[in-house]
Coordinates of C-alpha atoms in Angstrom, one line a residue:
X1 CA 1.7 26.5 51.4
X2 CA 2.2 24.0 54.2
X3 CA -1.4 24.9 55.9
X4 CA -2.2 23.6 59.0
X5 CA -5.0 21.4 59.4
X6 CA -7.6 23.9 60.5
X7 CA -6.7 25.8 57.4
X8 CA -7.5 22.8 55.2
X9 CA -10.5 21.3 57.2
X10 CA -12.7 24.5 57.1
X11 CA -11.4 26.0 53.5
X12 CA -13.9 24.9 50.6
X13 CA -12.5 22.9 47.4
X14 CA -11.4 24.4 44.2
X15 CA -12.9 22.8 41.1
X16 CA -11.0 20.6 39.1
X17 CA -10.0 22.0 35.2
X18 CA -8.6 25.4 33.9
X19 CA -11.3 27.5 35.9
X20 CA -9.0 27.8 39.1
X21 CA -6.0 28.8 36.9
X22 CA -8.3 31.5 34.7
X23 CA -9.2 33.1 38.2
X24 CA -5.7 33.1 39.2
X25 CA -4.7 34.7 35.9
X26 CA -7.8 37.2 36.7
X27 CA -6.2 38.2 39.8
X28 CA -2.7 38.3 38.8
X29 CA -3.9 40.6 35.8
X30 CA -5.6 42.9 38.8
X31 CA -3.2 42.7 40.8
X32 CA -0.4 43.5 38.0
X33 CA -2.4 46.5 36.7
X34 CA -2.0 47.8 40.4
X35 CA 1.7 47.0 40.7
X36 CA 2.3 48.7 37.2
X37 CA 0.6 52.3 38.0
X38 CA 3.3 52.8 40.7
X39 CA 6.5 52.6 38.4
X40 CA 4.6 53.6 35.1
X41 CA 3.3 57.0 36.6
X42 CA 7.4 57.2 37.4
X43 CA 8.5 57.5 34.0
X44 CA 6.2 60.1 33.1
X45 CA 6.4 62.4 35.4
X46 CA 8.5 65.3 33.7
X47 CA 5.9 65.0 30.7
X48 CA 2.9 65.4 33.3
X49 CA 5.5 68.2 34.8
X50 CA 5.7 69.9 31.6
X51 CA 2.1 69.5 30.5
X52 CA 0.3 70.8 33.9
X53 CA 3.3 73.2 35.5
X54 CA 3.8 71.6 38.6
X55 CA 6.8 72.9 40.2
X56 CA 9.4 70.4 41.4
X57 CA 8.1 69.8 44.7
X58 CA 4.2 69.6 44.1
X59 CA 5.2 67.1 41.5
X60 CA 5.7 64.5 44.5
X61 CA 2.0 64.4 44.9
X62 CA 1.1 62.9 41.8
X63 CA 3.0 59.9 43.6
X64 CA 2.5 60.8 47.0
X65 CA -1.3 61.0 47.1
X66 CA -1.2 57.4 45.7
X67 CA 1.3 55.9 48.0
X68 CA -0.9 57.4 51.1
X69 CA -4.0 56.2 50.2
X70 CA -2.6 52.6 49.0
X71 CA -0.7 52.3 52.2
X72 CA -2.9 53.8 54.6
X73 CA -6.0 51.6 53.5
X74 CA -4.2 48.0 52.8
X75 CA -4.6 46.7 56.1
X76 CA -8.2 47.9 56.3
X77 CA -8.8 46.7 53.1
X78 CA -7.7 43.2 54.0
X79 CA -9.8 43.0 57.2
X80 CA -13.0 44.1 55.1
X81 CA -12.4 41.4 52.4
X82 CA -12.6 39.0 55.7
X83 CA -16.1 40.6 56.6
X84 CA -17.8 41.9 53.6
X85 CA -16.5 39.1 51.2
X86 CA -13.3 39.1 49.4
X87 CA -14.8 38.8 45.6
X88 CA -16.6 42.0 47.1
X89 CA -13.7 43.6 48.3
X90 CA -12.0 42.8 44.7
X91 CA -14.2 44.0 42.3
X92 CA -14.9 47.2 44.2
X93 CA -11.3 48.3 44.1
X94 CA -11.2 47.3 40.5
X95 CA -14.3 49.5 39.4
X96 CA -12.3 52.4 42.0
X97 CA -9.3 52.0 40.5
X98 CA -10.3 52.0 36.7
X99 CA -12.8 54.9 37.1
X100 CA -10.0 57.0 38.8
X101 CA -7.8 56.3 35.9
X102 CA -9.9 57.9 33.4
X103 CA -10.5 60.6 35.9
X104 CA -6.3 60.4 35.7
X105 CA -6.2 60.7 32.2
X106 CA -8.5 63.2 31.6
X107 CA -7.1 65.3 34.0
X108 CA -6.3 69.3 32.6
X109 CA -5.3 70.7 36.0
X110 CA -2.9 69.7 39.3
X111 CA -6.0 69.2 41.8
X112 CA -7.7 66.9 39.6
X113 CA -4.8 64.2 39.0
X114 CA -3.8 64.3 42.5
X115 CA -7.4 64.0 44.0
X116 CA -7.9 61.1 41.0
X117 CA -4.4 59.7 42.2
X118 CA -5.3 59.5 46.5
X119 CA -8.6 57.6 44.7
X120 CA -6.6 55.1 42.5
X121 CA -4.5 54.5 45.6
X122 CA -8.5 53.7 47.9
X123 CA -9.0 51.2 44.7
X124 CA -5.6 49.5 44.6
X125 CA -6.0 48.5 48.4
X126 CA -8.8 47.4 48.2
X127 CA -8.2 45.4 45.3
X128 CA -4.9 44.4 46.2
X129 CA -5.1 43.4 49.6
X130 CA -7.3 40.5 49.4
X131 CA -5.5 38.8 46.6
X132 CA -3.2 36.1 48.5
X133 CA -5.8 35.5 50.3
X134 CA -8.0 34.3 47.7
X135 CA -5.1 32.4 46.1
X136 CA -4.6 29.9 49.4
X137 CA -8.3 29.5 49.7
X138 CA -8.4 28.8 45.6
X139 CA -5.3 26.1 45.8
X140 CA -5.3 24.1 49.5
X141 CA -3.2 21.7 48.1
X142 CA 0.6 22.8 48.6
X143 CA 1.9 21.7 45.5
X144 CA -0.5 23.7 43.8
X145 CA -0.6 26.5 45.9
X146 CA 3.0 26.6 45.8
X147 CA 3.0 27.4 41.9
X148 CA 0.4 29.9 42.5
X149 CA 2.0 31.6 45.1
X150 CA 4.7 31.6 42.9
X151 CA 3.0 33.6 39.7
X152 CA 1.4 35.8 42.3
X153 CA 4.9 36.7 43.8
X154 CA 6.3 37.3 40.1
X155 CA 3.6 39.9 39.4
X156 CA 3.8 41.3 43.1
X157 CA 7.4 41.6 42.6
X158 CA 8.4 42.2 38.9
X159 CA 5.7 43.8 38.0
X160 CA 7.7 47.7 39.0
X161 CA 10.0 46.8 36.1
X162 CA 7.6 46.1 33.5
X163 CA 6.2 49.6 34.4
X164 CA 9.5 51.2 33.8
X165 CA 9.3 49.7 30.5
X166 CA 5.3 50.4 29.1
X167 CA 5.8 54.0 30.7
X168 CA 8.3 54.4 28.7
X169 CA 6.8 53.1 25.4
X170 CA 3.3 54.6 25.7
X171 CA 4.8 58.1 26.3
X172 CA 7.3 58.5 24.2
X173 CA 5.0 56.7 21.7
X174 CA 1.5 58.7 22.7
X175 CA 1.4 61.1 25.7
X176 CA 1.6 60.5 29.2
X177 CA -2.3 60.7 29.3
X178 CA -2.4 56.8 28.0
X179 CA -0.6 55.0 31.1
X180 CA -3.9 55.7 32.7
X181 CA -6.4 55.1 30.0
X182 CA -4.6 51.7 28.9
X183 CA -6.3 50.8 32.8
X184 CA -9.8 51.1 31.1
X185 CA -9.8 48.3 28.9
X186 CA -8.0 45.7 31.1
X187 CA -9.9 46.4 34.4
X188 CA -13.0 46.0 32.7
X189 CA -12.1 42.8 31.6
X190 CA -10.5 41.5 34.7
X191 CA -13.8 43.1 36.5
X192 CA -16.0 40.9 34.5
X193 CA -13.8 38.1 34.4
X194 CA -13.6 38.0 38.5
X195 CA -17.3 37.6 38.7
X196 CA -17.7 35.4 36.0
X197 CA -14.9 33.2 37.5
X198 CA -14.7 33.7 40.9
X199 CA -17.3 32.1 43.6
X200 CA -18.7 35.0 45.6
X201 CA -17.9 34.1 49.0
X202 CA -20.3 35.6 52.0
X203 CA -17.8 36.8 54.1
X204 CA -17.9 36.4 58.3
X205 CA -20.4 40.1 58.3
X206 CA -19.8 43.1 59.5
X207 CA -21.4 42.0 63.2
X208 CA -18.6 39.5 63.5
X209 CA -15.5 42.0 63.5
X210 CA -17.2 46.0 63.0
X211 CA -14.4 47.7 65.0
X212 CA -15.1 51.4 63.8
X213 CA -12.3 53.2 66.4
X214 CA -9.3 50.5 65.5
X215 CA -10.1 51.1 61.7
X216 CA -10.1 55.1 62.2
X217 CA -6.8 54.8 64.5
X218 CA -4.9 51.8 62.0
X219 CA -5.8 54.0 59.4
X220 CA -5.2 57.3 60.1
X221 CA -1.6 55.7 61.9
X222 CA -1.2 54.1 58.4
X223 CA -2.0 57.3 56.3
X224 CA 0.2 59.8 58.6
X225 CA 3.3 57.7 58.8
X226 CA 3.8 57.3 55.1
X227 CA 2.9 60.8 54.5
X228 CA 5.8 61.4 57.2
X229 CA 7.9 59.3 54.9
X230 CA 7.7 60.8 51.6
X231 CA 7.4 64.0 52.6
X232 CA 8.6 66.0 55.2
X233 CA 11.9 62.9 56.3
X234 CA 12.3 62.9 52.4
X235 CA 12.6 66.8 51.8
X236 CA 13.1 68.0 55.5
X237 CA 15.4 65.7 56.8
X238 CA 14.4 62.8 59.5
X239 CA 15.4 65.3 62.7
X240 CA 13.3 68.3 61.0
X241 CA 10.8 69.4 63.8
X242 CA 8.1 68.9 61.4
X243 CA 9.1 65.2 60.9
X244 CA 9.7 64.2 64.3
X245 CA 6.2 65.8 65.3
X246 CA 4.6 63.9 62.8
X247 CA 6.4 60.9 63.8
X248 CA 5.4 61.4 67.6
X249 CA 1.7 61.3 66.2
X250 CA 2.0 57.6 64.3
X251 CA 3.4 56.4 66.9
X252 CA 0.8 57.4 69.1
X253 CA -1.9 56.6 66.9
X254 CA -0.5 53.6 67.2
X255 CA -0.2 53.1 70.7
X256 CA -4.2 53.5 70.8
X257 CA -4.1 51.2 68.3
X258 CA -2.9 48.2 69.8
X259 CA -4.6 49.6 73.1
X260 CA -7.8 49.2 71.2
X261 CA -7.6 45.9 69.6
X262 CA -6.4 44.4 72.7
X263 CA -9.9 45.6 75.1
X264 CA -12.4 45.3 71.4
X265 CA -14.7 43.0 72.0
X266 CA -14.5 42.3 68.0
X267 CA -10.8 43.6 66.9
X268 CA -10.2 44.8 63.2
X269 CA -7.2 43.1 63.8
X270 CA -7.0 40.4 66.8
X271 CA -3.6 40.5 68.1
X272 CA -3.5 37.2 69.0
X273 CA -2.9 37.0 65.2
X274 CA 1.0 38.2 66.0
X275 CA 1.7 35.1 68.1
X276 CA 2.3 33.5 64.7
X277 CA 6.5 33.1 65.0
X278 CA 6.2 32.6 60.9
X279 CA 4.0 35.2 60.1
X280 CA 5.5 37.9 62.4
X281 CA 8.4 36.7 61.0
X282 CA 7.5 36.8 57.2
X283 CA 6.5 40.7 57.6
X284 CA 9.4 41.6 58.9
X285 CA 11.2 39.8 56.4
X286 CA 8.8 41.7 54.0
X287 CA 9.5 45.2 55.1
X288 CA 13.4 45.3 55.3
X289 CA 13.0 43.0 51.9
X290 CA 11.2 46.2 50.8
X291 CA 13.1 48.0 51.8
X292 CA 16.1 47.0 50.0
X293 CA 14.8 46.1 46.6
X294 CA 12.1 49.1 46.1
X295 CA 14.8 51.9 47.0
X296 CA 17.4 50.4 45.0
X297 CA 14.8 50.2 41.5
X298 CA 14.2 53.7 42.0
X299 CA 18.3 54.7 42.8
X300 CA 19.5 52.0 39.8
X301 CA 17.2 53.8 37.5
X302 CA 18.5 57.3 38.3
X303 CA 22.0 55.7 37.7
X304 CA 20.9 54.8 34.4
X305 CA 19.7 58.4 33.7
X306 CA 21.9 60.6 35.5
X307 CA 25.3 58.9 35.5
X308 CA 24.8 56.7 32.3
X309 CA 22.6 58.6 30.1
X310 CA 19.9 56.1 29.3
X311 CA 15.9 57.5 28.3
X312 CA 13.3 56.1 29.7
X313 CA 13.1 53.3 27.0
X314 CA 16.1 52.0 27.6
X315 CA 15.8 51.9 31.5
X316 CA 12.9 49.6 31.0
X317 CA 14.4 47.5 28.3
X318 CA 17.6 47.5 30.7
X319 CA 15.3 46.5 33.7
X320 CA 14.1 43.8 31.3
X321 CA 16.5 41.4 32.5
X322 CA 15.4 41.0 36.2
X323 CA 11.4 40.6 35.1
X324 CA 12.7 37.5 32.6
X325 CA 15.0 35.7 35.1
X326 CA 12.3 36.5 37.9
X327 CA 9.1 35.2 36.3
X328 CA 11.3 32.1 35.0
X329 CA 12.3 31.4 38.3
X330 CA 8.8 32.1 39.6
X331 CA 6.2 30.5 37.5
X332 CA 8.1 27.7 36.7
X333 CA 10.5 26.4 39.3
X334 CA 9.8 28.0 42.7
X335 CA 7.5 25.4 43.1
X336 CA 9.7 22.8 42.8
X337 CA 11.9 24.3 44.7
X338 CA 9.6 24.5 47.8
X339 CA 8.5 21.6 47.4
X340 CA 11.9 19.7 47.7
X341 CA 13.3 21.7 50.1
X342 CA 10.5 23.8 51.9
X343 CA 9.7 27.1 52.1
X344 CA 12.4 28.4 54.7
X345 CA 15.7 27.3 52.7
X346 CA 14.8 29.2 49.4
X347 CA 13.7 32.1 51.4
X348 CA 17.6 32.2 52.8
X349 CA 19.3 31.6 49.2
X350 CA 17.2 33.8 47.3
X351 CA 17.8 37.3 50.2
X352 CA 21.7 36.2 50.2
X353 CA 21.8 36.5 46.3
X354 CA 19.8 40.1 46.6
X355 CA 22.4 41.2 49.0
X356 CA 25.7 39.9 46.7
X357 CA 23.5 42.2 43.8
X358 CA 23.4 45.0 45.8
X359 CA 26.8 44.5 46.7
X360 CA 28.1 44.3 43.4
X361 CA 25.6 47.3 42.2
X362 CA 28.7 49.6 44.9
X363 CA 31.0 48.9 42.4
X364 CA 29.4 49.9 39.2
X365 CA 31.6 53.3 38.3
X366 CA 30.8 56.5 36.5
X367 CA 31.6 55.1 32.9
X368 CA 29.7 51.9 33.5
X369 CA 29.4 49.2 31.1
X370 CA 25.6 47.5 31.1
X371 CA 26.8 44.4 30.4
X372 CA 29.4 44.0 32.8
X373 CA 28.4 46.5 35.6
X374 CA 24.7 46.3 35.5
X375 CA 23.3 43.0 34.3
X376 CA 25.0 41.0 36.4
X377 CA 23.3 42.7 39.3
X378 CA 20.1 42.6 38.0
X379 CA 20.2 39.0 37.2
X380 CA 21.1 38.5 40.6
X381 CA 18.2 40.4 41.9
X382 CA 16.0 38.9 39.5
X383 CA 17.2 35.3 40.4
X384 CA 17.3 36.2 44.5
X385 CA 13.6 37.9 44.2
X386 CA 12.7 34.5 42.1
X387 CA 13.7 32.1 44.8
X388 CA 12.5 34.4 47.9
X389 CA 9.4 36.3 47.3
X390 CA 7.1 32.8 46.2
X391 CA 8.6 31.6 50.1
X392 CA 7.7 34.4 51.5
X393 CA 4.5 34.9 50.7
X394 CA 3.9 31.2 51.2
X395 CA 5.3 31.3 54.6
X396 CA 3.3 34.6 55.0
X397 CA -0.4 32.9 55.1
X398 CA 0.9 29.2 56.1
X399 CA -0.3 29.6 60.0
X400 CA -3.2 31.4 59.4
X401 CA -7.5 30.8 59.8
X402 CA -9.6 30.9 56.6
X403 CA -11.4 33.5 58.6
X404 CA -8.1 35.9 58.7
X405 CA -6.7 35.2 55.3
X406 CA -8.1 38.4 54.2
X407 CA -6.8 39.9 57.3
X408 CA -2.9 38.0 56.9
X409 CA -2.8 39.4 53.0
X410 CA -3.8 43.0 53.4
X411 CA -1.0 42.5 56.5
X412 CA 2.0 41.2 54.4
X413 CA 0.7 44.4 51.9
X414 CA 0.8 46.7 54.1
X415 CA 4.6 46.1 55.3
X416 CA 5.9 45.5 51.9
X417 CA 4.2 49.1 51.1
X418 CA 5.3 50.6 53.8
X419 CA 8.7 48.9 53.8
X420 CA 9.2 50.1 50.2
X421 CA 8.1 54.0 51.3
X422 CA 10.6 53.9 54.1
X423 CA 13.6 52.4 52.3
X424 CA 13.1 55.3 49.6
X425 CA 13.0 57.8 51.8
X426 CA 16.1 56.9 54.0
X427 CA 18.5 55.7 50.6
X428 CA 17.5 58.7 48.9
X429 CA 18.0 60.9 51.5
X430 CA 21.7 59.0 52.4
X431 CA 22.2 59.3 49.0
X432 CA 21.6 62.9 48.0
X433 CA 23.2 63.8 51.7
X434 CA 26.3 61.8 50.4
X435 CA 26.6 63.5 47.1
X436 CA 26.4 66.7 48.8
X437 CA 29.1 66.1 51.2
X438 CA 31.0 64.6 48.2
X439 CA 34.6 67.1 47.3
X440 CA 34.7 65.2 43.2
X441 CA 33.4 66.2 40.4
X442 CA 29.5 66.0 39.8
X443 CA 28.6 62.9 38.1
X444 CA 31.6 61.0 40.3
X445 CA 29.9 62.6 43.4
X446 CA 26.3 61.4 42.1
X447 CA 28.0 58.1 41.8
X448 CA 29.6 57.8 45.1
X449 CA 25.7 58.7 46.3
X450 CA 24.4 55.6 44.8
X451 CA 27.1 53.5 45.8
X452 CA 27.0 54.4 49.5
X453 CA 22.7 53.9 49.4
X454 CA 23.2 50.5 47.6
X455 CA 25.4 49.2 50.4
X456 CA 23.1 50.3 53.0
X457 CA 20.2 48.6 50.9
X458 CA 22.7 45.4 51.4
X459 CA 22.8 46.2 55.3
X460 CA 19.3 45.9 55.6
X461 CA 18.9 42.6 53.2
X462 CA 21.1 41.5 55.5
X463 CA 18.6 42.1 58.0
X464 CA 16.3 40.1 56.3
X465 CA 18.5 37.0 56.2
X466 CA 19.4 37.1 60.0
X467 CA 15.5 36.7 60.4
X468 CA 14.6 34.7 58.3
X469 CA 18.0 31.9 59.5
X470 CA 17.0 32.7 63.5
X471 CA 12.8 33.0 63.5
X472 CA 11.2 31.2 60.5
X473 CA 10.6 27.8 60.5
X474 CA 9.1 25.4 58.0
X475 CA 5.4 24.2 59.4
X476 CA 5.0 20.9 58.5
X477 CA 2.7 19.4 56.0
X478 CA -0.6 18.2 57.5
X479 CA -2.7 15.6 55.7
X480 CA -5.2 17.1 53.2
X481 CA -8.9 16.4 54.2
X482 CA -11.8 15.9 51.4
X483 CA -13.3 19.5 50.8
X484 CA -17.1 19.8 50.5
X485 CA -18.1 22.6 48.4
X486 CA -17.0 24.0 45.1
X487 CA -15.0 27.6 45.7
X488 CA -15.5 28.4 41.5
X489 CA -18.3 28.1 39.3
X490 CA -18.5 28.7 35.4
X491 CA -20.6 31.4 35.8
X492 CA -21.4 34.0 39.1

């Protein structure tokens, strides 16, 4: 969206006809299968519970191995589509990914779905984190890429919802075994179709950019921070002893981090990369977007349950709403809506009607009504995230090199991912701490909970706005040259 003219002048020309848009469908279905298997394992965890005896807290591994392995390896994952190829880097996390879903579903014991989970989490990265990538390099025209961006964003961002809803259905309907063998079929097909589709690009090599010790330290930084996240600052509290030491080693990890990239001769991640205003700006915009939205999914659907009564069917048909109004909004008119008024004044209007949602969701009582206390709040975030999320993401890769796409995608991943751990973790620890501390009875005390957590998710949208008013601004348009080489072909 918007590239600059280096962007254009040294990015290779997508084919004319349906081709392009069957590889974008190809990695929107990849990339939608990934965003599923976060929400759908959700709904069935007290059947996986029941079936395999976890106790309450070893439960949190069959989501916490995935979230650690996702989040620890996205930004890795990106660089390596950069070097190795990013049709590579694709396919690889597909095979990953589906192979550790039937390991998932054949599972009979604890260690085997948790070790099959922290392996579906190495093949959504890698899968994942070179998608956006590939989009700008497929569409360099922006009115294109702008619709593109704009279906990716829908699956990216809706896709959590839908999950509530097939979790739900396949079951209730089945067993809980089937959320991960339905991943069989479709990632064979969207493995084949990506090579079939897809051009396989060479990538810069492992010479240009091998940086062994940043990619151990990023890594292991990445990995040991949201482990501190969901677990100990979730169960422990964020002052436990255990936390804060854990805390003290990301950040230091860290610290070598950046000390390493800055004296590599060939950076995993060059920092000069950061001296992007609209890109550092976009992740920041994506975390504490993240933040907001991800917590307040997880705490709305526990309102459903706990305070409302709803099953697990009817949280996803009552999530339905935000997935229609959002993939509307996305596929078919964030587009135009860039396109008229640029990326950085949807961005603004689509946050500020997330935070009046969440603002509204503080007022939703103990004998709600859905139609008056809770679809109008997921319309708004459904109409917010469908106005916002295609600018972001546009805005996110506008100012970068075709040789750090790979790098600016699994970037943007990375902080919505860890964004979205650290936003659960601190609303539902506010929110259980408030209920605790609550003197009314239990389900107006569980209410009061999720009121206070949904204001602080409005806080920290807030957040997001003041960023994205003061630090981004719109690049402007360049002239698009004549591309010399085909990016698609019929057939790999």
């Amino acid at each position: 969206m918007y590239a600059t003219t280096d962007t254009l002048a040294t990015a290779p020309a997508a084919q004319g006809g349906r081709s392009r848009w069957l590889a974008l469908y190809t990695l929107c279905a990849g990339m939608l299968m990934i965003v599923l298997d976060v929400t759908v394992v959700n709904v069935a965890l007290p059947a996986i519970q029941d079936d395999l005896g976890f106790t309450s807290s070893s439960l949190a591994w069959v989501v916490n191995a995935y979230l650690i392995a996702f989040g620890g390896l996205l930004l890795l994952a990106g660089r390596l589509g950069d070097l190795l190829g990013r049709r590579n880097v694709f396919t690889a996390g597909l095979v990953v990914f589906t192979a550790a879903s039937v390991l998932c579903g054949l599972a009979r014991s604890q260690e085997v779905l948790v070790i099959a989970r922290f392996i579906q989490g190495v093949g959504g990265a890698l899968t994942s984190a070179v998608i956006l990538g590939m989009i700008v390099t497929l569409f360099p025209e922006p009115r294109e890429q702008a619709k593109a961006i704009g279906m990716y964003a829908f699956v990216a961002s809706a896709g959590g919802s839908i999950g509530l809803l097939a979790g739900g259905v396949l079951t209730q309907a089945i067993s809980w075994h089937w959320i991960f063998f339905v991943n069989l079929p479709i990632g064979v097909l969207t493995t084949v179709l990506g090579v079939k589709l897809i051009e396989k690009d060479k990538g810069l090599g492992l010479g240009r950019g091998t940086d062994v010790p940043g990619a151990v330290l990023i890594t292991a930084a990445l990995m040991v921070g949201v482990f501190t996240i969901v677990k100990p600052a979730a169960e422990l509290g964020w002052t436990a002893p255990r936390t804060l030491v854990l805390a003290a080693v990301t950040l230091v990890l860290l610290a070598g981090f950046v000390v390493r990239e800055a004296t590599a001769d060939n950076p995993l991640v060059p920092l000069r990369i950061f001296r992007s205003r609209t890109l550092t700006g976009a992740n920041l915009i994506q975390a504490l977007s993240s933040s907001g939205m991800f917590g307040i999914f997880f705490l709305g659907s526990l309102y459903l349950q706990r305070v409302l009564g709803y099953d697990a069917l009817e949280i996803g048909l009552a999530f339905l709403p935000t997935t229609l109004v959002m993939g509307l909004l996305s596929v078919k008119y964030s587009e135009k809506l860039v396109m008229r008024f640029g990326p950085r004044r949807p961005l603004i209007a689509g946050l500020s009607l997330i935070v009046v949602g969440l603002v509204l969701f503080t007022q939703a009582p103990v004998g709600g009504n859905y139609f008056v206390h809770v679809l109008p709040v997921l319309a708004l975030l459904g109409l917010g995230g469908g106005i916002c999320f295609p600018a972001l993401m546009g805005l996110s890769m506008s100012d970068v090199k075709p040789e750090d796409a790979g790098l600016a995608s699994g970037l943007i991943g990375t902080m919505g991912e860890v964004g979205a751990a650290l936003g659960l973790a601190i609303l539902a620890t506010l929110s259980a701490t408030r209920t605790a501390a609550s003197p009314k009875p239990a389900l107006e005390a569980l209410t009061d909970g999720y009121h206070f957590s949904f204001a602080i998710a409005a806080l920290i949208v807030t957040a997001s706005v003041a960023i994205a008013i003061t630090v981004m601004r719109t690049p402007k348009p360049q002239p698009e040259p004549q591309a010399e080489e085909p990016l698609l072909c019929e057939a790999a």
